Amino acid sequence: MKTVLIATKNKGKAKEFESLFASKGYEVLTLLDIPNAPDVEETGSSFEENAVIKAEAIARQAGHFVVADDSGLIVDALDGRPGIFSARYAGEDKNDQANLEKVLEELRGVPEGERTARFYCSLALASPNQETITVAGSVEGLIINEPRGDSGFGYDPIFFVKDLGKTMAELSSQEKNKISHRAHALKELESLLDSFLERERLS
């Protein structure tokens, strides 16, 4: 089976990639499968820059192609925060619950109509043999007042998808993989993937 290395140690994120890549015949490996995988410092000022930094650093070490994502929550009433700091919004220990509670606290008293937000995902596909490509995807929603649902991870329990009448955490993995920001980004990546892999084969 063909393999793709996803530059993450986040098991929840890896599951989304597994579901989405399985249909293309790929086995997903993550940094949890790589001994002594580097912890790449994300020094970029945008999702795209951070995804490229991660993908290129891991690709150099792994010696083959890598998909890295940088994704997060953009809340309009918070001037775009938590943005690129989504995973560490409440501190360096990457505590999902603390991050979620900090966003809710900062939005206390903000009316529903002004709680618009989006999940944004940038994907970078890098190889030691060719130029890195990037794609992006997003999904629009509202931040509700309290968590709902037991699925997903991160900010999913407070991100309400109006068209579906559910939070991200109330969706099945199949439902989420149809509409998520990562799903949209992966659809964009899929259109470029065959030519990338062909160049990889010929390099």
PDB file of C-alpha atoms in Angstrom:
ATOM      1  CA  MET A   1       0.000   0.000   0.000  1.00  0.00           C
ATOM      2  CA  LYS A   2       1.193   3.529  -0.734  1.00  0.00           C
ATOM      3  CA  THR A   3       1.979   5.633   2.315  1.00  0.00           C
ATOM      4  CA  VAL A   4       1.757   9.327   3.074  1.00  0.00           C
ATOM      5  CA  LEU A   5       3.409  10.897   6.105  1.00  0.00           C
ATOM      6  CA  ILE A   6       1.253  13.463   7.896  1.00  0.00           C
ATOM      7  CA  ALA A   7       3.368  15.847   9.947  1.00  0.00           C
ATOM      8  CA  THR A   8       1.305  15.703  13.136  1.00  0.00           C
ATOM      9  CA  LYS A   9       1.195  13.961  16.503  1.00  0.00           C
ATOM     10  CA  ASN A  10      -2.471  14.847  16.937  1.00  0.00           C
ATOM     11  CA  LYS A  11      -4.435  11.569  16.834  1.00  0.00           C
ATOM     12  CA  GLY A  12      -7.730  13.331  16.176  1.00  0.00           C
ATOM     13  CA  LYS A  13      -6.295  15.130  13.175  1.00  0.00           C
ATOM     14  CA  ALA A  14      -4.660  11.925  11.935  1.00  0.00           C
ATOM     15  CA  LYS A  15      -8.041  10.152  11.954  1.00  0.00           C
ATOM     16  CA  GLU A  16      -9.456  12.764   9.593  1.00  0.00           C
ATOM     17  CA  PHE A  17      -6.567  12.218   7.196  1.00  0.00           C
ATOM     18  CA  GLU A  18      -6.926   8.437   7.438  1.00  0.00           C
ATOM     19  CA  SER A  19     -10.576   8.599   6.422  1.00  0.00           C
ATOM     20  CA  LEU A  20      -9.900  10.994   3.592  1.00  0.00           C
ATOM     21  CA  PHE A  21      -6.821   9.230   2.182  1.00  0.00           C
ATOM     22  CA  ALA A  22      -8.124   5.652   2.506  1.00  0.00           C
ATOM     23  CA  SER A  23     -10.317   6.088  -0.556  1.00  0.00           C
ATOM     24  CA  LYS A  24      -7.185   6.853  -2.593  1.00  0.00           C
ATOM     25  CA  GLY A  25      -5.415   3.714  -1.409  1.00  0.00           C
ATOM     26  CA  TYR A  26      -2.998   5.400   0.983  1.00  0.00           C
ATOM     27  CA  GLU A  27      -1.879   4.282   4.402  1.00  0.00           C
ATOM     28  CA  VAL A  28      -1.399   7.273   6.689  1.00  0.00           C
ATOM     29  CA  LEU A  29       1.695   7.472   8.870  1.00  0.00           C
ATOM     30  CA  THR A  30       2.154  10.243  11.415  1.00  0.00           C
ATOM     31  CA  LEU A  31       5.063  11.588  13.441  1.00  0.00           C
ATOM     32  CA  LEU A  32       4.040   9.100  16.140  1.00  0.00           C
ATOM     33  CA  ASP A  33       5.268   6.378  13.737  1.00  0.00           C
ATOM     34  CA  ILE A  34       8.643   8.042  13.140  1.00  0.00           C
ATOM     35  CA  PRO A  35      11.400   7.459  15.713  1.00  0.00           C
ATOM     36  CA  ASN A  36      13.032  10.703  16.886  1.00  0.00           C
ATOM     37  CA  ALA A  37      10.701  12.831  14.803  1.00  0.00           C
ATOM     38  CA  PRO A  38      11.670  16.499  15.103  1.00  0.00           C
ATOM     39  CA  ASP A  39       9.392  18.948  16.858  1.00  0.00           C
ATOM     40  CA  VAL A  40       9.398  21.701  14.267  1.00  0.00           C
ATOM     41  CA  GLU A  41       9.026  25.220  15.627  1.00  0.00           C
ATOM     42  CA  GLU A  42       6.256  27.064  13.821  1.00  0.00           C
ATOM     43  CA  THR A  43       7.747  30.514  13.313  1.00  0.00           C
ATOM     44  CA  GLY A  44       5.527  31.673  10.452  1.00  0.00           C
ATOM     45  CA  SER A  45       3.052  34.537  10.616  1.00  0.00           C
ATOM     46  CA  SER A  46       0.300  32.711   8.699  1.00  0.00           C
ATOM     47  CA  PHE A  47      -1.234  29.240   8.452  1.00  0.00           C
ATOM     48  CA  GLU A  48       0.408  28.793   5.027  1.00  0.00           C
ATOM     49  CA  GLU A  49       3.884  29.712   6.256  1.00  0.00           C
ATOM     50  CA  ASN A  50       3.653  27.349   9.215  1.00  0.00           C
ATOM     51  CA  ALA A  51       2.418  24.456   7.056  1.00  0.00           C
ATOM     52  CA  VAL A  52       5.325  24.932   4.630  1.00  0.00           C
ATOM     53  CA  ILE A  53       7.904  25.185   7.431  1.00  0.00           C
ATOM     54  CA  LYS A  54       6.632  21.919   8.941  1.00  0.00           C
ATOM     55  CA  ALA A  55       6.281  20.008   5.674  1.00  0.00           C
ATOM     56  CA  GLU A  56       9.718  20.940   4.323  1.00  0.00           C
ATOM     57  CA  ALA A  57      11.539  20.214   7.596  1.00  0.00           C
ATOM     58  CA  ILE A  58       9.960  16.757   7.960  1.00  0.00           C
ATOM     59  CA  ALA A  59      10.399  15.939   4.251  1.00  0.00           C
ATOM     60  CA  ARG A  60      14.125  16.672   4.498  1.00  0.00           C
ATOM     61  CA  GLN A  61      14.451  14.279   7.432  1.00  0.00           C
ATOM     62  CA  ALA A  62      12.074  11.571   6.162  1.00  0.00           C
ATOM     63  CA  GLY A  63      13.434  11.619   2.611  1.00  0.00           C
ATOM     64  CA  HIS A  64      10.033  11.370   0.959  1.00  0.00           C
ATOM     65  CA  PHE A  65       6.893  13.385   0.542  1.00  0.00           C
ATOM     66  CA  VAL A  66       5.000  14.784   3.497  1.00  0.00           C
ATOM     67  CA  VAL A  67       1.688  16.551   4.057  1.00  0.00           C
ATOM     68  CA  ALA A  68       1.652  19.144   6.827  1.00  0.00           C
ATOM     69  CA  ASP A  69      -1.294  21.211   7.874  1.00  0.00           C
ATOM     70  CA  ASP A  70      -1.669  24.284   9.955  1.00  0.00           C
ATOM     71  CA  SER A  71      -5.204  24.990  10.923  1.00  0.00           C
ATOM     72  CA  GLY A  72      -7.198  26.842  13.487  1.00  0.00           C
ATOM     73  CA  LEU A  73     -10.177  28.894  14.496  1.00  0.00           C
ATOM     74  CA  ILE A  74     -10.702  32.471  13.299  1.00  0.00           C
ATOM     75  CA  VAL A  75     -13.291  34.418  15.313  1.00  0.00           C
ATOM     76  CA  ASP A  76     -14.389  37.709  13.785  1.00  0.00           C
ATOM     77  CA  ALA A  77     -15.348  39.375  17.095  1.00  0.00           C
ATOM     78  CA  LEU A  78     -11.865  38.557  18.435  1.00  0.00           C
ATOM     79  CA  ASP A  79     -10.091  40.212  15.490  1.00  0.00           C
ATOM     80  CA  GLY A  80      -9.213  36.820  14.030  1.00  0.00           C
ATOM     81  CA  ARG A  81      -7.982  35.190  17.232  1.00  0.00           C
ATOM     82  CA  PRO A  82      -7.047  32.560  18.179  1.00  0.00           C
ATOM     83  CA  GLY A  83      -5.820  32.115  14.576  1.00  0.00           C
ATOM     84  CA  ILE A  84      -2.361  30.588  14.216  1.00  0.00           C
ATOM     85  CA  PHE A  85      -2.185  30.314  18.018  1.00  0.00           C
ATOM     86  CA  SER A  86      -5.290  28.085  18.209  1.00  0.00           C
ATOM     87  CA  ALA A  87      -3.508  25.010  19.633  1.00  0.00           C
ATOM     88  CA  ARG A  88      -1.735  26.999  22.356  1.00  0.00           C
ATOM     89  CA  TYR A  89      -4.264  29.757  22.949  1.00  0.00           C
ATOM     90  CA  ALA A  90      -4.530  29.148  26.695  1.00  0.00           C
ATOM     91  CA  GLY A  91      -0.895  28.110  27.182  1.00  0.00           C
ATOM     92  CA  GLU A  92       1.983  26.098  25.767  1.00  0.00           C
ATOM     93  CA  ASP A  93       0.617  22.735  26.988  1.00  0.00           C
ATOM     94  CA  LYS A  94      -1.972  22.565  24.132  1.00  0.00           C
ATOM     95  CA  ASN A  95      -4.996  21.963  26.379  1.00  0.00           C
ATOM     96  CA  ASP A  96      -8.135  21.722  24.209  1.00  0.00           C
ATOM     97  CA  GLN A  97     -10.535  22.372  27.080  1.00  0.00           C
ATOM     98  CA  ALA A  98      -8.624  25.398  28.358  1.00  0.00           C
ATOM     99  CA  ASN A  99      -8.419  26.850  24.838  1.00  0.00           C
ATOM    100  CA  LEU A 100     -12.153  26.416  24.318  1.00  0.00           C
ATOM    101  CA  GLU A 101     -12.977  28.000  27.674  1.00  0.00           C
ATOM    102  CA  LYS A 102     -10.751  30.996  26.928  1.00  0.00           C
ATOM    103  CA  VAL A 103     -12.613  31.682  23.673  1.00  0.00           C
ATOM    104  CA  LEU A 104     -15.991  31.412  25.428  1.00  0.00           C
ATOM    105  CA  GLU A 105     -14.835  33.770  28.163  1.00  0.00           C
ATOM    106  CA  GLU A 106     -13.614  36.337  25.641  1.00  0.00           C
ATOM    107  CA  LEU A 107     -16.951  36.153  23.805  1.00  0.00           C
ATOM    108  CA  ARG A 108     -19.035  36.544  26.972  1.00  0.00           C
ATOM    109  CA  GLY A 109     -21.817  39.058  26.233  1.00  0.00           C
ATOM    110  CA  VAL A 110     -21.235  39.094  22.468  1.00  0.00           C
ATOM    111  CA  PRO A 111     -24.618  38.578  20.728  1.00  0.00           C
ATOM    112  CA  GLU A 112     -25.142  35.508  18.520  1.00  0.00           C
ATOM    113  CA  GLY A 113     -25.154  37.477  15.276  1.00  0.00           C
ATOM    114  CA  GLU A 114     -21.663  38.778  16.005  1.00  0.00           C
ATOM    115  CA  ARG A 115     -20.148  35.385  16.910  1.00  0.00           C
ATOM    116  CA  THR A 116     -19.290  34.441  13.333  1.00  0.00           C
ATOM    117  CA  ALA A 117     -16.197  32.307  12.875  1.00  0.00           C
ATOM    118  CA  ARG A 118     -14.504  29.918  10.531  1.00  0.00           C
ATOM    119  CA  PHE A 119     -12.194  26.971  10.751  1.00  0.00           C
ATOM    120  CA  TYR A 120      -9.299  27.448   8.308  1.00  0.00           C
ATOM    121  CA  CYS A 121      -6.820  24.850   7.099  1.00  0.00           C
ATOM    122  CA  SER A 122      -3.710  25.260   5.014  1.00  0.00           C
ATOM    123  CA  LEU A 123      -2.041  22.115   3.653  1.00  0.00           C
ATOM    124  CA  ALA A 124       1.504  21.944   2.325  1.00  0.00           C
ATOM    125  CA  LEU A 125       2.802  18.991   0.315  1.00  0.00           C
ATOM    126  CA  ALA A 126       6.596  18.888   0.347  1.00  0.00           C
ATOM    127  CA  SER A 127       9.256  16.585  -1.039  1.00  0.00           C
ATOM    128  CA  PRO A 128      13.057  16.743  -1.122  1.00  0.00           C
ATOM    129  CA  ASN A 129      12.759  16.371  -4.905  1.00  0.00           C
ATOM    130  CA  GLN A 130      10.377  19.147  -5.964  1.00  0.00           C
ATOM    131  CA  GLU A 131       8.753  22.454  -5.152  1.00  0.00           C
ATOM    132  CA  THR A 132       6.292  22.587  -2.250  1.00  0.00           C
ATOM    133  CA  ILE A 133       2.628  23.129  -3.100  1.00  0.00           C
ATOM    134  CA  THR A 134      -0.020  24.615  -0.801  1.00  0.00           C
ATOM    135  CA  VAL A 135      -3.816  24.572  -0.767  1.00  0.00           C
ATOM    136  CA  ALA A 136      -6.409  25.823   1.706  1.00  0.00           C
ATOM    137  CA  GLY A 137      -9.974  25.210   2.828  1.00  0.00           C
ATOM    138  CA  SER A 138     -12.419  26.713   5.297  1.00  0.00           C
ATOM    139  CA  VAL A 139     -15.861  26.197   6.805  1.00  0.00           C
ATOM    140  CA  GLU A 140     -18.112  28.941   8.198  1.00  0.00           C
ATOM    141  CA  GLY A 141     -19.923  28.772  11.522  1.00  0.00           C
ATOM    142  CA  LEU A 142     -20.935  30.463  14.776  1.00  0.00           C
ATOM    143  CA  ILE A 143     -19.453  30.129  18.255  1.00  0.00           C
ATOM    144  CA  ILE A 144     -22.207  29.016  20.642  1.00  0.00           C
ATOM    145  CA  ASN A 145     -22.338  29.755  24.376  1.00  0.00           C
ATOM    146  CA  GLU A 146     -21.544  26.267  25.698  1.00  0.00           C
ATOM    147  CA  PRO A 147     -20.054  23.021  24.348  1.00  0.00           C
ATOM    148  CA  ARG A 148     -22.284  20.469  22.620  1.00  0.00           C
ATOM    149  CA  GLY A 149     -21.346  17.010  21.361  1.00  0.00           C
ATOM    150  CA  ASP A 150     -18.756  14.369  22.165  1.00  0.00           C
ATOM    151  CA  SER A 151     -17.036  13.809  18.816  1.00  0.00           C
ATOM    152  CA  GLY A 152     -14.175  15.695  17.242  1.00  0.00           C
ATOM    153  CA  PHE A 153     -11.523  17.605  19.144  1.00  0.00           C
ATOM    154  CA  GLY A 154     -10.273  21.118  19.766  1.00  0.00           C
ATOM    155  CA  TYR A 155     -12.933  23.792  19.315  1.00  0.00           C
ATOM    156  CA  ASP A 156     -15.429  21.421  17.636  1.00  0.00           C
ATOM    157  CA  PRO A 157     -17.935  21.426  20.564  1.00  0.00           C
ATOM    158  CA  ILE A 158     -18.508  25.213  20.337  1.00  0.00           C
ATOM    159  CA  PHE A 159     -18.393  25.576  16.533  1.00  0.00           C
ATOM    160  CA  PHE A 160     -21.977  25.520  15.234  1.00  0.00           C
ATOM    161  CA  VAL A 161     -22.529  24.739  11.550  1.00  0.00           C
ATOM    162  CA  LYS A 162     -25.716  26.607  10.713  1.00  0.00           C
ATOM    163  CA  ASP A 163     -26.608  24.635   7.563  1.00  0.00           C
ATOM    164  CA  LEU A 164     -26.540  21.346   9.511  1.00  0.00           C
ATOM    165  CA  GLY A 165     -27.975  22.653  12.793  1.00  0.00           C
ATOM    166  CA  LYS A 166     -25.195  20.925  14.735  1.00  0.00           C
ATOM    167  CA  THR A 167     -21.812  21.649  16.229  1.00  0.00           C
ATOM    168  CA  MET A 168     -18.773  19.997  14.674  1.00  0.00           C
ATOM    169  CA  ALA A 169     -18.652  17.740  17.748  1.00  0.00           C
ATOM    170  CA  GLU A 170     -22.211  16.512  17.051  1.00  0.00           C
ATOM    171  CA  LEU A 171     -21.328  15.317  13.549  1.00  0.00           C
ATOM    172  CA  SER A 172     -20.318  11.769  12.717  1.00  0.00           C
ATOM    173  CA  SER A 173     -16.820  11.407  11.283  1.00  0.00           C
ATOM    174  CA  GLN A 174     -18.411  10.772   7.881  1.00  0.00           C
ATOM    175  CA  GLU A 175     -20.442  13.992   8.100  1.00  0.00           C
ATOM    176  CA  LYS A 176     -17.446  15.993   9.291  1.00  0.00           C
ATOM    177  CA  ASN A 177     -15.217  14.642   6.529  1.00  0.00           C
ATOM    178  CA  LYS A 178     -17.648  15.993   3.947  1.00  0.00           C
ATOM    179  CA  ILE A 179     -17.763  19.581   5.178  1.00  0.00           C
ATOM    180  CA  SER A 180     -14.692  20.280   7.338  1.00  0.00           C
ATOM    181  CA  HIS A 181     -12.010  22.829   6.514  1.00  0.00           C
ATOM    182  CA  ARG A 182      -9.523  19.958   6.170  1.00  0.00           C
ATOM    183  CA  ALA A 183     -11.877  18.117   3.823  1.00  0.00           C
ATOM    184  CA  HIS A 184     -12.138  21.187   1.584  1.00  0.00           C
ATOM    185  CA  ALA A 185      -8.351  21.611   1.614  1.00  0.00           C
ATOM    186  CA  LEU A 186      -7.832  17.932   0.799  1.00  0.00           C
ATOM    187  CA  LYS A 187     -10.209  18.190  -2.164  1.00  0.00           C
ATOM    188  CA  GLU A 188      -8.032  21.008  -3.465  1.00  0.00           C
ATOM    189  CA  LEU A 189      -4.935  18.889  -2.821  1.00  0.00           C
ATOM    190  CA  GLU A 190      -6.447  15.876  -4.582  1.00  0.00           C
ATOM    191  CA  SER A 191      -6.656  17.807  -7.850  1.00  0.00           C
ATOM    192  CA  LEU A 192      -2.888  18.411  -7.707  1.00  0.00           C
ATOM    193  CA  LEU A 193      -1.782  15.137  -6.131  1.00  0.00           C
ATOM    194  CA  ASP A 194      -1.521  12.906  -9.219  1.00  0.00           C
ATOM    195  CA  SER A 195       0.836  15.274 -11.036  1.00  0.00           C
ATOM    196  CA  PHE A 196       2.892  15.707  -7.853  1.00  0.00           C
ATOM    197  CA  LEU A 197       3.227  11.937  -7.425  1.00  0.00           C
ATOM    198  CA  GLU A 198       4.143  11.495 -11.079  1.00  0.00           C
ATOM    199  CA  ARG A 199       6.946  14.036 -10.730  1.00  0.00           C
ATOM    200  CA  GLU A 200       8.015  12.250  -7.548  1.00  0.00           C
ATOM    201  CA  ARG A 201       8.180   8.926  -9.400  1.00  0.00           C
ATOM    202  CA  LEU A 202      10.296  10.396 -12.178  1.00  0.00           C
ATOM    203  CA  SER A 203      12.703  12.289  -9.899  1.00  0.00           C
TER     204      SER A 203
END
